[in-house]
Short mmCIF file of C-alpha atoms in Angstrom, two decimals:
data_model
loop_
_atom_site.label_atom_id
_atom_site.label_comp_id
_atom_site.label_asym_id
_atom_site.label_seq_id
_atom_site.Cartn_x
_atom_site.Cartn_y
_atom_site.Cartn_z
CA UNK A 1453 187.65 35.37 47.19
CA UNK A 1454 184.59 34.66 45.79
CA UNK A 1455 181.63 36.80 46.60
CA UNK A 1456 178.00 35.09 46.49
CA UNK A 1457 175.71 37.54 44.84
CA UNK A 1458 172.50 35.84 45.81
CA UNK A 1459 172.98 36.42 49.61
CA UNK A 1460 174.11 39.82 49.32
CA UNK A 1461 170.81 40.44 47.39
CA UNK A 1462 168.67 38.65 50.08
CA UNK A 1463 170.14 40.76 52.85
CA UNK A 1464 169.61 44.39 51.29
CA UNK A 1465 166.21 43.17 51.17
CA UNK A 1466 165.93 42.77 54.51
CA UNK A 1467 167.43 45.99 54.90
CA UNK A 1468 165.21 47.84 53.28
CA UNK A 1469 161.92 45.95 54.49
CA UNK A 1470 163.01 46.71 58.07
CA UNK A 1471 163.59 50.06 57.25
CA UNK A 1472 159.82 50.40 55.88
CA UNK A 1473 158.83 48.90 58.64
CA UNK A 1474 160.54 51.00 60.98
CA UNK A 1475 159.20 54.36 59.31
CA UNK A 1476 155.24 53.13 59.44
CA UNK A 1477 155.80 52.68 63.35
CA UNK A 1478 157.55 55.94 63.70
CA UNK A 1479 154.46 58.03 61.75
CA UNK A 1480 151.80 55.73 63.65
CA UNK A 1481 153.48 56.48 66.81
CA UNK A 1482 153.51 60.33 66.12
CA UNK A 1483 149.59 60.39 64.73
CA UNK A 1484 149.09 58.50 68.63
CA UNK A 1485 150.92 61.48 70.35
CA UNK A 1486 149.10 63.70 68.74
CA UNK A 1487 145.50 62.79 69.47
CA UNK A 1488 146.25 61.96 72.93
CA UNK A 1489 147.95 66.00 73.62
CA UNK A 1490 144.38 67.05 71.44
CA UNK A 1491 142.18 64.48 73.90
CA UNK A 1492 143.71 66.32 76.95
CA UNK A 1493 142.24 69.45 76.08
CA UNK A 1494 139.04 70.98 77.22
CA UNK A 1495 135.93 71.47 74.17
CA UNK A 1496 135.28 74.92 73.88
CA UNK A 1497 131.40 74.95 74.32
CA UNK A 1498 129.10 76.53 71.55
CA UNK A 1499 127.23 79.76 73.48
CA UNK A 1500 123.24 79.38 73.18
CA UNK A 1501 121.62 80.69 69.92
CA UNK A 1502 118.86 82.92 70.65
CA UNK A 1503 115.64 84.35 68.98
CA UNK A 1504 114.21 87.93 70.56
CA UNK A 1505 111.07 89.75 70.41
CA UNK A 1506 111.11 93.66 71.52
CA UNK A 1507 108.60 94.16 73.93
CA UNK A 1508 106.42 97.25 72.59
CA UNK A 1509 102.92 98.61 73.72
CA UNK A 1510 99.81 97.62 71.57
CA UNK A 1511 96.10 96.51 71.11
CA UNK A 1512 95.60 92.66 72.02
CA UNK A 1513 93.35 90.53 70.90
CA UNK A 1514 92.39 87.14 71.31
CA UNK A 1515 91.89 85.19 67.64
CA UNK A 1516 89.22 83.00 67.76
CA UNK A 1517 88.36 80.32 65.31
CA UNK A 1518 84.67 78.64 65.26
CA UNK A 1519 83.32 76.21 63.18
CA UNK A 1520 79.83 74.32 62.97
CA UNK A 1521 77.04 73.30 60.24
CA UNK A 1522 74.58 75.08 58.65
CA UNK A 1523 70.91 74.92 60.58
CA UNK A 1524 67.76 75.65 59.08
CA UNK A 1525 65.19 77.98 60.21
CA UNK A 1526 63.08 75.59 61.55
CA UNK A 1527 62.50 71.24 61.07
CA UNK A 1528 59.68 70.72 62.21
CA UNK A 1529 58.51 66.89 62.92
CA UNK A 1530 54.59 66.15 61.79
CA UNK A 1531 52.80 63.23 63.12
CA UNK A 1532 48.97 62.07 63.78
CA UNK A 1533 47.55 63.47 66.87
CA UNK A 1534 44.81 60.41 66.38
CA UNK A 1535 44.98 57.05 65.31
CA UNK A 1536 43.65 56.09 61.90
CA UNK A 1537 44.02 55.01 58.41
CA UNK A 1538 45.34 57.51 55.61
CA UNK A 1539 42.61 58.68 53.03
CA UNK A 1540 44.88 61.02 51.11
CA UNK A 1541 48.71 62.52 51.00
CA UNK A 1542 49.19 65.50 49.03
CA UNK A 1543 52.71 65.86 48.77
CA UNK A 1544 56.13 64.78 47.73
CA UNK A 1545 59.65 64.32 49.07
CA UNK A 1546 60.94 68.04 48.19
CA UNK A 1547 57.88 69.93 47.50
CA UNK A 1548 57.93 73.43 48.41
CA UNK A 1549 54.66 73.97 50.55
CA UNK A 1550 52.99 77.52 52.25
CA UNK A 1551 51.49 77.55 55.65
CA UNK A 1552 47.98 76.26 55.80
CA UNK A 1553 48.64 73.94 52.87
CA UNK A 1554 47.31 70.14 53.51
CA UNK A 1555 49.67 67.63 53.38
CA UNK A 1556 47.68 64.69 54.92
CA UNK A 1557 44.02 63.83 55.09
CA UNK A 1558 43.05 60.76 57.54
CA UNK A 1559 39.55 58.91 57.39
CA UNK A 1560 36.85 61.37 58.84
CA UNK A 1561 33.38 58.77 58.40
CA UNK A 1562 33.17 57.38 62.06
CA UNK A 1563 34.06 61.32 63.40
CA UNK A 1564 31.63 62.83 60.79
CA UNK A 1565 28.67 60.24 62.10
CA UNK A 1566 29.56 60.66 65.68
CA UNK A 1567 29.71 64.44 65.10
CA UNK A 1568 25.63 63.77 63.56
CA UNK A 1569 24.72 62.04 66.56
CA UNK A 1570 26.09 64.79 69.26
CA UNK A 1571 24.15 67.50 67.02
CA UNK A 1572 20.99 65.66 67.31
CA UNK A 1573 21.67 65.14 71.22
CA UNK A 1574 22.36 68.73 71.29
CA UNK A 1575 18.95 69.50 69.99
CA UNK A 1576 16.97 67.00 71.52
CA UNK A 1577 18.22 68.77 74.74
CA UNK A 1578 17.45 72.43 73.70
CA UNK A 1579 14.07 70.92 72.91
CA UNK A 1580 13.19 69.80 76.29
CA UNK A 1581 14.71 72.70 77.79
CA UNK A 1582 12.06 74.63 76.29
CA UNK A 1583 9.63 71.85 77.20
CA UNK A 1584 10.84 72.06 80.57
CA UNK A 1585 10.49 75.91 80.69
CA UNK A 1586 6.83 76.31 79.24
CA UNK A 1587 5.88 73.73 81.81
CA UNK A 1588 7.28 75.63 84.89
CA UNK A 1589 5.74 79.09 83.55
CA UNK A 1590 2.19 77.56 83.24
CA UNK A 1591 2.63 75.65 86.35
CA UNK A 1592 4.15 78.82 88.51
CA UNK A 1593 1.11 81.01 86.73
CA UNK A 1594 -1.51 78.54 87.96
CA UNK A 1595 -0.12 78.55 91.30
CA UNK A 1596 0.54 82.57 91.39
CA UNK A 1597 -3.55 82.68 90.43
CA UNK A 1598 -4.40 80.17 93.06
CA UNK A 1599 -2.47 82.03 95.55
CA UNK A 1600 -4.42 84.92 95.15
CA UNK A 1601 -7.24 83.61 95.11
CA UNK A 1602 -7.05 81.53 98.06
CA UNK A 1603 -5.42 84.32 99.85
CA UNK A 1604 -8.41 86.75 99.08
CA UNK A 1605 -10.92 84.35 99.97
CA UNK A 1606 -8.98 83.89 103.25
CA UNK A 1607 -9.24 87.66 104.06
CA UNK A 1608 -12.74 87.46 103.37
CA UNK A 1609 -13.69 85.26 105.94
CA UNK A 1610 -11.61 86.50 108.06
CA UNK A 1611 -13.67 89.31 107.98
CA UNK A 1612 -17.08 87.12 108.17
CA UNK A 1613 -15.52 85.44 111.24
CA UNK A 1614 -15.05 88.82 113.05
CA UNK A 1615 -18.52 89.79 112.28
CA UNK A 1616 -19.84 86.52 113.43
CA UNK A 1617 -21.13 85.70 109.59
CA UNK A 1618 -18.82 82.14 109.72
CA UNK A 1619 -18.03 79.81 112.13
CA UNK A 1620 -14.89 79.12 113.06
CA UNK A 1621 -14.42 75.77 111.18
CA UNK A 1622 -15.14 77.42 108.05
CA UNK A 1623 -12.52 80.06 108.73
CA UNK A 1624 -9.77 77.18 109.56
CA UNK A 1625 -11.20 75.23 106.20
CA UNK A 1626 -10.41 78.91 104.35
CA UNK A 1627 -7.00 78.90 106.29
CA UNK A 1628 -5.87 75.97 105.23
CA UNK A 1629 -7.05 76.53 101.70
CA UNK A 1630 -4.38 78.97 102.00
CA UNK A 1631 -1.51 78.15 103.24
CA UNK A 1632 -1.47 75.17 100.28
CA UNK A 1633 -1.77 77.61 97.93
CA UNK A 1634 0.66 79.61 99.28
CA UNK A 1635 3.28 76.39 100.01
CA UNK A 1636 2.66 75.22 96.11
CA UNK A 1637 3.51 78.87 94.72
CA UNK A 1638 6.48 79.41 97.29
CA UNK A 1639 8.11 75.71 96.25
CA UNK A 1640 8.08 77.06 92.40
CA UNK A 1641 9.35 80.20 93.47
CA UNK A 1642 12.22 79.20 95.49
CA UNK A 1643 13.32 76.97 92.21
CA UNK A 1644 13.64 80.30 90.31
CA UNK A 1645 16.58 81.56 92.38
CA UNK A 1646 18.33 82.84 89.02
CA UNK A 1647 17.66 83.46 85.45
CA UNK A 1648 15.53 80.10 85.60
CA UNK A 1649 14.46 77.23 87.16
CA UNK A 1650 16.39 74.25 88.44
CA UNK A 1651 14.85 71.94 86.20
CA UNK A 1652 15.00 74.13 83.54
CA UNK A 1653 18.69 74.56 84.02
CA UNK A 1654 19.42 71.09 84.36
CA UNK A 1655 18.07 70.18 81.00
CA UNK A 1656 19.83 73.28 79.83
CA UNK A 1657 23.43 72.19 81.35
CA UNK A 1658 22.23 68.35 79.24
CA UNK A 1659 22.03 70.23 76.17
CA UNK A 1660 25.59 72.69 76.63
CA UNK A 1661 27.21 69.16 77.37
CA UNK A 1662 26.03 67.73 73.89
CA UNK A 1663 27.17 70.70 72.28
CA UNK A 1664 30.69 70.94 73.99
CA UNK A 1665 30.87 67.03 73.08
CA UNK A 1666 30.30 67.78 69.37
CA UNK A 1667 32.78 70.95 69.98
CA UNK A 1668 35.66 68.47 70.66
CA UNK A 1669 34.43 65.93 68.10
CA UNK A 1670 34.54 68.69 65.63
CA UNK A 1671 38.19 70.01 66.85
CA UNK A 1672 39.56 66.04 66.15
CA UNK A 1673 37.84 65.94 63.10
CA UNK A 1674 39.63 69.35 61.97
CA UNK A 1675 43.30 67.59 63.53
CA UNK A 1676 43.02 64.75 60.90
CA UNK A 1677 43.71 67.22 58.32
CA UNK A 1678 47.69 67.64 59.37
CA UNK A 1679 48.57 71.23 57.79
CA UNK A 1680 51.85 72.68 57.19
CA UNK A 1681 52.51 74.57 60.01
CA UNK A 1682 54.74 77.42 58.23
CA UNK A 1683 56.34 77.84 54.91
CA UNK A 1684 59.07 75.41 54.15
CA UNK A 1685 59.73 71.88 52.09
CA UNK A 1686 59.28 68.44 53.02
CA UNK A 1687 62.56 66.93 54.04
CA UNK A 1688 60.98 63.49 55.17
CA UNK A 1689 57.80 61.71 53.66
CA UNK A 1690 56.76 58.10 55.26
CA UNK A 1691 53.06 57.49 54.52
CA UNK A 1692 51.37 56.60 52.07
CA UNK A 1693 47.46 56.74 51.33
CA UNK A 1694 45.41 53.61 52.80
CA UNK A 1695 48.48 53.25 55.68
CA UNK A 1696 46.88 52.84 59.56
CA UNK A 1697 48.39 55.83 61.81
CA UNK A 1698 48.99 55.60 65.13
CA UNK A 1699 49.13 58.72 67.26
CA UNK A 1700 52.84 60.60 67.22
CA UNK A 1701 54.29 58.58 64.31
CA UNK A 1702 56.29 60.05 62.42
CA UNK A 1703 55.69 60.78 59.03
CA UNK A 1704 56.61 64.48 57.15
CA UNK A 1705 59.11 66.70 58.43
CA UNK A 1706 58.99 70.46 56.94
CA UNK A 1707 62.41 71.95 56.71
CA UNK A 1708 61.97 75.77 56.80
CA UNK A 1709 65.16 77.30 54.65
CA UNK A 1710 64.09 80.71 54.84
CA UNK A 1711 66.51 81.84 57.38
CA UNK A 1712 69.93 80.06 57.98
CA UNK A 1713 72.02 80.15 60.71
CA UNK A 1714 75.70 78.57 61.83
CA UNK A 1715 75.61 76.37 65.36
CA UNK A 1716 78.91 76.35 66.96
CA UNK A 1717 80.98 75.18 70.45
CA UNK A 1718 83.58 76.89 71.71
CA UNK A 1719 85.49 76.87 75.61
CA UNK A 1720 84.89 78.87 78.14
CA UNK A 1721 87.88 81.10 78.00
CA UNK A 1722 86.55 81.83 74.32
CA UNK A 1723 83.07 82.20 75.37
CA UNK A 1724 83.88 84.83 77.79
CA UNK A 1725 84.73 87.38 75.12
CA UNK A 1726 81.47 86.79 72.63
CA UNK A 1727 78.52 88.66 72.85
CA UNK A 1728 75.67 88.77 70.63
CA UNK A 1729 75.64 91.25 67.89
CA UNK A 1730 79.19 90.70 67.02
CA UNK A 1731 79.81 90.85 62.68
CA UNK A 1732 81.74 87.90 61.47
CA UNK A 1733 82.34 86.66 58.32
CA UNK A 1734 81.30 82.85 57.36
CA UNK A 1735 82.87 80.82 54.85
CA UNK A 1736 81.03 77.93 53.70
CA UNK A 1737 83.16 75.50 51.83
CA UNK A 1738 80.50 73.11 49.48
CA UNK A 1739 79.32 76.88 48.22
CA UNK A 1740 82.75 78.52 47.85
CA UNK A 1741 81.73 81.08 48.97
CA UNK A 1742 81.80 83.95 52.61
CA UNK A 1743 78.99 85.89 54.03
CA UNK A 1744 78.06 88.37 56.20
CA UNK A 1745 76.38 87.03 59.75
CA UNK A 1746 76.56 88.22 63.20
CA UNK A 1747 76.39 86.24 66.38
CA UNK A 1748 72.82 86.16 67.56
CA UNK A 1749 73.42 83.56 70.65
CA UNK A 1750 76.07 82.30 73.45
CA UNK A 1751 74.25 80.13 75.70
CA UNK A 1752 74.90 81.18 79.37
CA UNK A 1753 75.91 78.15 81.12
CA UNK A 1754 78.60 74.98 79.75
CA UNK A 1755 77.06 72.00 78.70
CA UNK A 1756 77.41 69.39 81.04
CA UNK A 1757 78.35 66.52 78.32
CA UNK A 1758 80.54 68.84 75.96
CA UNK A 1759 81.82 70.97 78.33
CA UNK A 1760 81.77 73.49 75.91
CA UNK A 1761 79.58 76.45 75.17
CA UNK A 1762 77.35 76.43 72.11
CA UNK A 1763 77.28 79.88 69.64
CA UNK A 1764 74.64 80.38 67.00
CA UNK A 1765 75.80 82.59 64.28
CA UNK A 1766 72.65 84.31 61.78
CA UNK A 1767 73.93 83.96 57.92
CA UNK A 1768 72.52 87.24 56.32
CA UNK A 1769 71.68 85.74 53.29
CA UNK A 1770 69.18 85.61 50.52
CA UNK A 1771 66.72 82.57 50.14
CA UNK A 1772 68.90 80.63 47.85
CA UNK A 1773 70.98 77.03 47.29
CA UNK A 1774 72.52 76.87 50.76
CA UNK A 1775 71.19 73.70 52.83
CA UNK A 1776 71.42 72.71 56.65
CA UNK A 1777 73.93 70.60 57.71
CA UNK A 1778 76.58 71.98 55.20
CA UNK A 1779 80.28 72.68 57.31
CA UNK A 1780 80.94 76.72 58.20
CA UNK A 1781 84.39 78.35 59.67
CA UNK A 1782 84.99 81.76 60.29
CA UNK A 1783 87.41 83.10 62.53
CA UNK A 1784 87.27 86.96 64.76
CA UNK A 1785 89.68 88.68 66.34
CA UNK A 1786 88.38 90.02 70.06
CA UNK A 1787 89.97 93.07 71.61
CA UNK A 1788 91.38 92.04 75.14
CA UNK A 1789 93.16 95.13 76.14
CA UNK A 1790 94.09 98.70 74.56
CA UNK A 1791 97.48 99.54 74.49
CA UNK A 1792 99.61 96.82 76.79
CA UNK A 1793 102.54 95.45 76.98
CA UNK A 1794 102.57 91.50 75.88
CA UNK A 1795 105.13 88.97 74.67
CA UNK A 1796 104.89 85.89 73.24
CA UNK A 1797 103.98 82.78 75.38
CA UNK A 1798 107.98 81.10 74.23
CA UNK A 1799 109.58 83.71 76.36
CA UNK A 1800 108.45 82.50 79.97
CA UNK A 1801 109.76 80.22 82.03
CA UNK A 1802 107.91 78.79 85.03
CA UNK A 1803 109.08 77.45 88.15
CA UNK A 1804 108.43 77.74 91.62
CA UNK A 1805 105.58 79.33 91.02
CA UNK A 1806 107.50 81.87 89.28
CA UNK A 1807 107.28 83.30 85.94
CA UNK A 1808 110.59 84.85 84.36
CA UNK A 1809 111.48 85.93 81.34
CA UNK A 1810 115.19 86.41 79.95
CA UNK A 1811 115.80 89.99 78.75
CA UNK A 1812 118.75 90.73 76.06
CA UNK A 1813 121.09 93.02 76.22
CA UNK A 1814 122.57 93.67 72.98
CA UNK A 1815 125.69 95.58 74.44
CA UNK A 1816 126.96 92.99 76.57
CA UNK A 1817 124.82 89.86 74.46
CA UNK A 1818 124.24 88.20 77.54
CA UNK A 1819 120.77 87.78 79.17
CA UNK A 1820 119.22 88.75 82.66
CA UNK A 1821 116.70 86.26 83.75
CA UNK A 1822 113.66 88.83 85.71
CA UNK A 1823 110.67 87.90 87.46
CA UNK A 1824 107.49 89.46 86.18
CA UNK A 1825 103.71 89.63 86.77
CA UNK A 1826 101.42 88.55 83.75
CA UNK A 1827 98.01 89.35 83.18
CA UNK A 1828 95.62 88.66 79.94
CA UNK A 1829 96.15 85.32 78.16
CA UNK A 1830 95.66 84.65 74.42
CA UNK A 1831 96.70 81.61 72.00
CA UNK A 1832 99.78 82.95 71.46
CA UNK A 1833 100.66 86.13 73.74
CA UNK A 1834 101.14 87.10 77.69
CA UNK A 1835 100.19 90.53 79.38
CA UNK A 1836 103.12 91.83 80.89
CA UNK A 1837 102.37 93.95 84.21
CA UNK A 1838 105.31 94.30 86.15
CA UNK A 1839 108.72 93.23 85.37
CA UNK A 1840 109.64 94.48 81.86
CA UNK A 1841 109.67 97.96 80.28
CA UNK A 1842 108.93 98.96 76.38
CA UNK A 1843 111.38 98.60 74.30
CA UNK A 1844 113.15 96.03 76.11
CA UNK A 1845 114.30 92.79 74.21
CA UNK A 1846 113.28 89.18 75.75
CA UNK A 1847 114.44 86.13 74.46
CA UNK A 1848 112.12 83.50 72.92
CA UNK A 1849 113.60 80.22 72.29
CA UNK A 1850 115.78 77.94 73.53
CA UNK A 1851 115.27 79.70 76.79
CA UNK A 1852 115.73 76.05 78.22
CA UNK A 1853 119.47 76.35 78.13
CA UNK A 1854 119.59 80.36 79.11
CA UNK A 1855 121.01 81.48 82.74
CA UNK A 1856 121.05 84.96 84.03
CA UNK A 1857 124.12 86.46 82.96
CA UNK A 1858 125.41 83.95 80.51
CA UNK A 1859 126.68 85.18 76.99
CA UNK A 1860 124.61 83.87 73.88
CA UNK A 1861 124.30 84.52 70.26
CA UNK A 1862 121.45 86.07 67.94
CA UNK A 1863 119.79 83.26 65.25
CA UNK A 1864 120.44 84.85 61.91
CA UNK A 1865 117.53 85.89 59.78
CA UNK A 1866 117.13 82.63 58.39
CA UNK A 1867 117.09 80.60 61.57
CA UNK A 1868 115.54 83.03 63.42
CA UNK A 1869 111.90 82.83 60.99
CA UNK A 1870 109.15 84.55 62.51
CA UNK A 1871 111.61 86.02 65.48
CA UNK A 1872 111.92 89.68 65.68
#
């Protein structure tokens, strides 16, 4: 019998392909057992990694940062108190000028001729006052003699008339005689009621007015010379000589330098703890360098556009390169509280209107969430009142995922950072 080769081949091929195949479904079906028995069981869940802080009795303070510009002494605006055209300008942009100097010179010929013409008033009317004066002594001494002589020459025949000298017409003639004179001196009298005479103080009050008139003229001419008003530079210059003025333009300014200080803003929980005299240190950037200034000002109410409170800082420095406007920092730590208890704001939790913190316990490492009472505030720190003891250990991050009496695990150095 013969045997044919070529199908014996082809079937132990098939053989062996269907036992390949038959092997791949047997591992595939294991691998499928196995990862449904390791679906079926429960995740272990990773316990909460925790940073601390030890809660320990200290000073606090509150840091505060300010920063502001440079302001000068003094910048002081000049400008024409009269209208008029510009006969001379005696300085430049950036001249260094003393008080008293004159930096501007308007035209002066209309005052100077108006200021002629009040002086002549002025003694035209101290000349008829005088006028006015001899005239009312010569006039009142003519009527004093008259008076006297009238009023002698009246007693006289009264006398006649009693001795029947007279008749009674003449006597009444005499009378009358009299009593004119007597009218005539009385009327000049009565306009001597002070130091002089009615008319002679009217053209006396004519002659004060000229002179008062001239006064003023003089004090306008005098503002047409604009002066420097204190030591300083010119920081602004807008005039030049033959330009028309008009009153409260403006054209210097003089920067005074001699004295520098820092303007700054800060809130109101920051303004609270400043007081004048405090030392800080300023650092000016453009100059590269720090100085020595104290806080001379904290303005007592908030600004209403702000909101803020504004701090003036005095730079104890010599006259030198610094300039207004130029940016300042400096920074001061405040004392809050002597020897307290804080912790870091990360360790409370609020809610409820509760605040609780989550204390450590390194025996059992699990954490006890207590309620406590906090006091002072700063950037970064909480009083603690009531609630926690020294020493104790509170956690401070991921506090979010902490409950009281769970289990959880320190950060290591590394992770923890800044964490004590």
């Amino acid at each position: 019998m013969r045997h044919d080769w070529s199908k014996l081949k082809k079937d132990k091929k098939f053989r062996v392909a269907g036992a390949v195949c038959l092997l791949l479904v047997l591992i595939l079906g294991y691998f499928l057992f196995v990862k449904g028995r390791n679906n079926n069981k429960k995740p272990e869940l990773a316990l909460p990694k925790i940073s601390t802080y030890q809660v320990k009795r200290a000073d606090m303070k509150r840091h505060i940062v300010l920063s502001g510009h440079t302001t000068a002494d003094a910048t002081i605006v000049l400008a024409p108190k009269y209208n008029g055209h510009v006969k001379s300008v005696n300085v430049q942009l950036g001249d260094q000028v003393s008080e008293g100097d004159v930096l501007l010179v308007q035209d002066t010929g209309d005052l100077d001729i108006a200021i002629m013409q009040g002086e002549a008033a002025t003694e035209a009317a101290l000349a008829d006052t005088e006028t006015e004066e001899a005239s009312y002594n010569a006039n009142l001494a003519r009527a004093g003699a008259a008076y006297e002589i009238e009023k002698s020459r009246y007693e006289r025949q009264q006398y006649l008339y009693t001795i029947g000298a007279i008749s009674l017409e003449r006597l009444e003639t005499a009378k009358n005689t009299y009593v004119t004179s007597k009218a005539e001196y009385d009327a000049l009298m009565d306009q001597n009621n002070g130091s002089s005479p009615a008319s002679v103080r009217s053209k006396l009050y004519n002659a004060r007015k000229n002179a008062y008139n001239v006064d003023a003229l003089r004090k306008q001419r005098e503002d047409m010379f604009i002066r420097a008003p204190r030591s300083g530079v010119i920081g602004y210059r807008n005039v030049e000589v033959g330009s028309y003025l008009t009153a409260g333009s403006k054209v210097l300014t003089l920067v005074d330098n001699s004295h520098l200080y820092v303007d700054c803003t800060l809130s109101e929980n920051d303004a609270a703890l400043l007081t004048t005299g405090m030392p800080v240190n300023v650092t000016i950037d453009a100059m590269g360098a720090t100085y020595n200034g104290k806080v001379v000002y904290v303005s007592p109410a908030m600004s209403d556009e702000s909101k803020s409170y504004s701090v003036r800082i005095s730079l104890d420095v010599a006259k030198g390169n610094i300039k207004a406007g130029l940016f300042a920092r400096t920074s001061l730590d405040i004392l809050q509280r002597r020897d307290t208890l804080f912790a870091p704001k990360d360790a409370l939790l609020s809610k409820n209107g509760k605040t609780t913190v989550f204390v450590y316990n390194p025996d059992t490492e699990t954490v006890e969430e207590r309620e406590i009472t906090i006091g002072l505030i700063n950037d970064d720190e909480v009083e603690i009142l009531t609630g926690i003891n020294e020493g104790e250990i509170v956690a401070v991050s991921s506090i979010d995922r902490l409950k009281n009496g769970g289990r959880v695990t320190l950060e290591s150095p590394d992770e923890a950072g800044d964490g004590n």
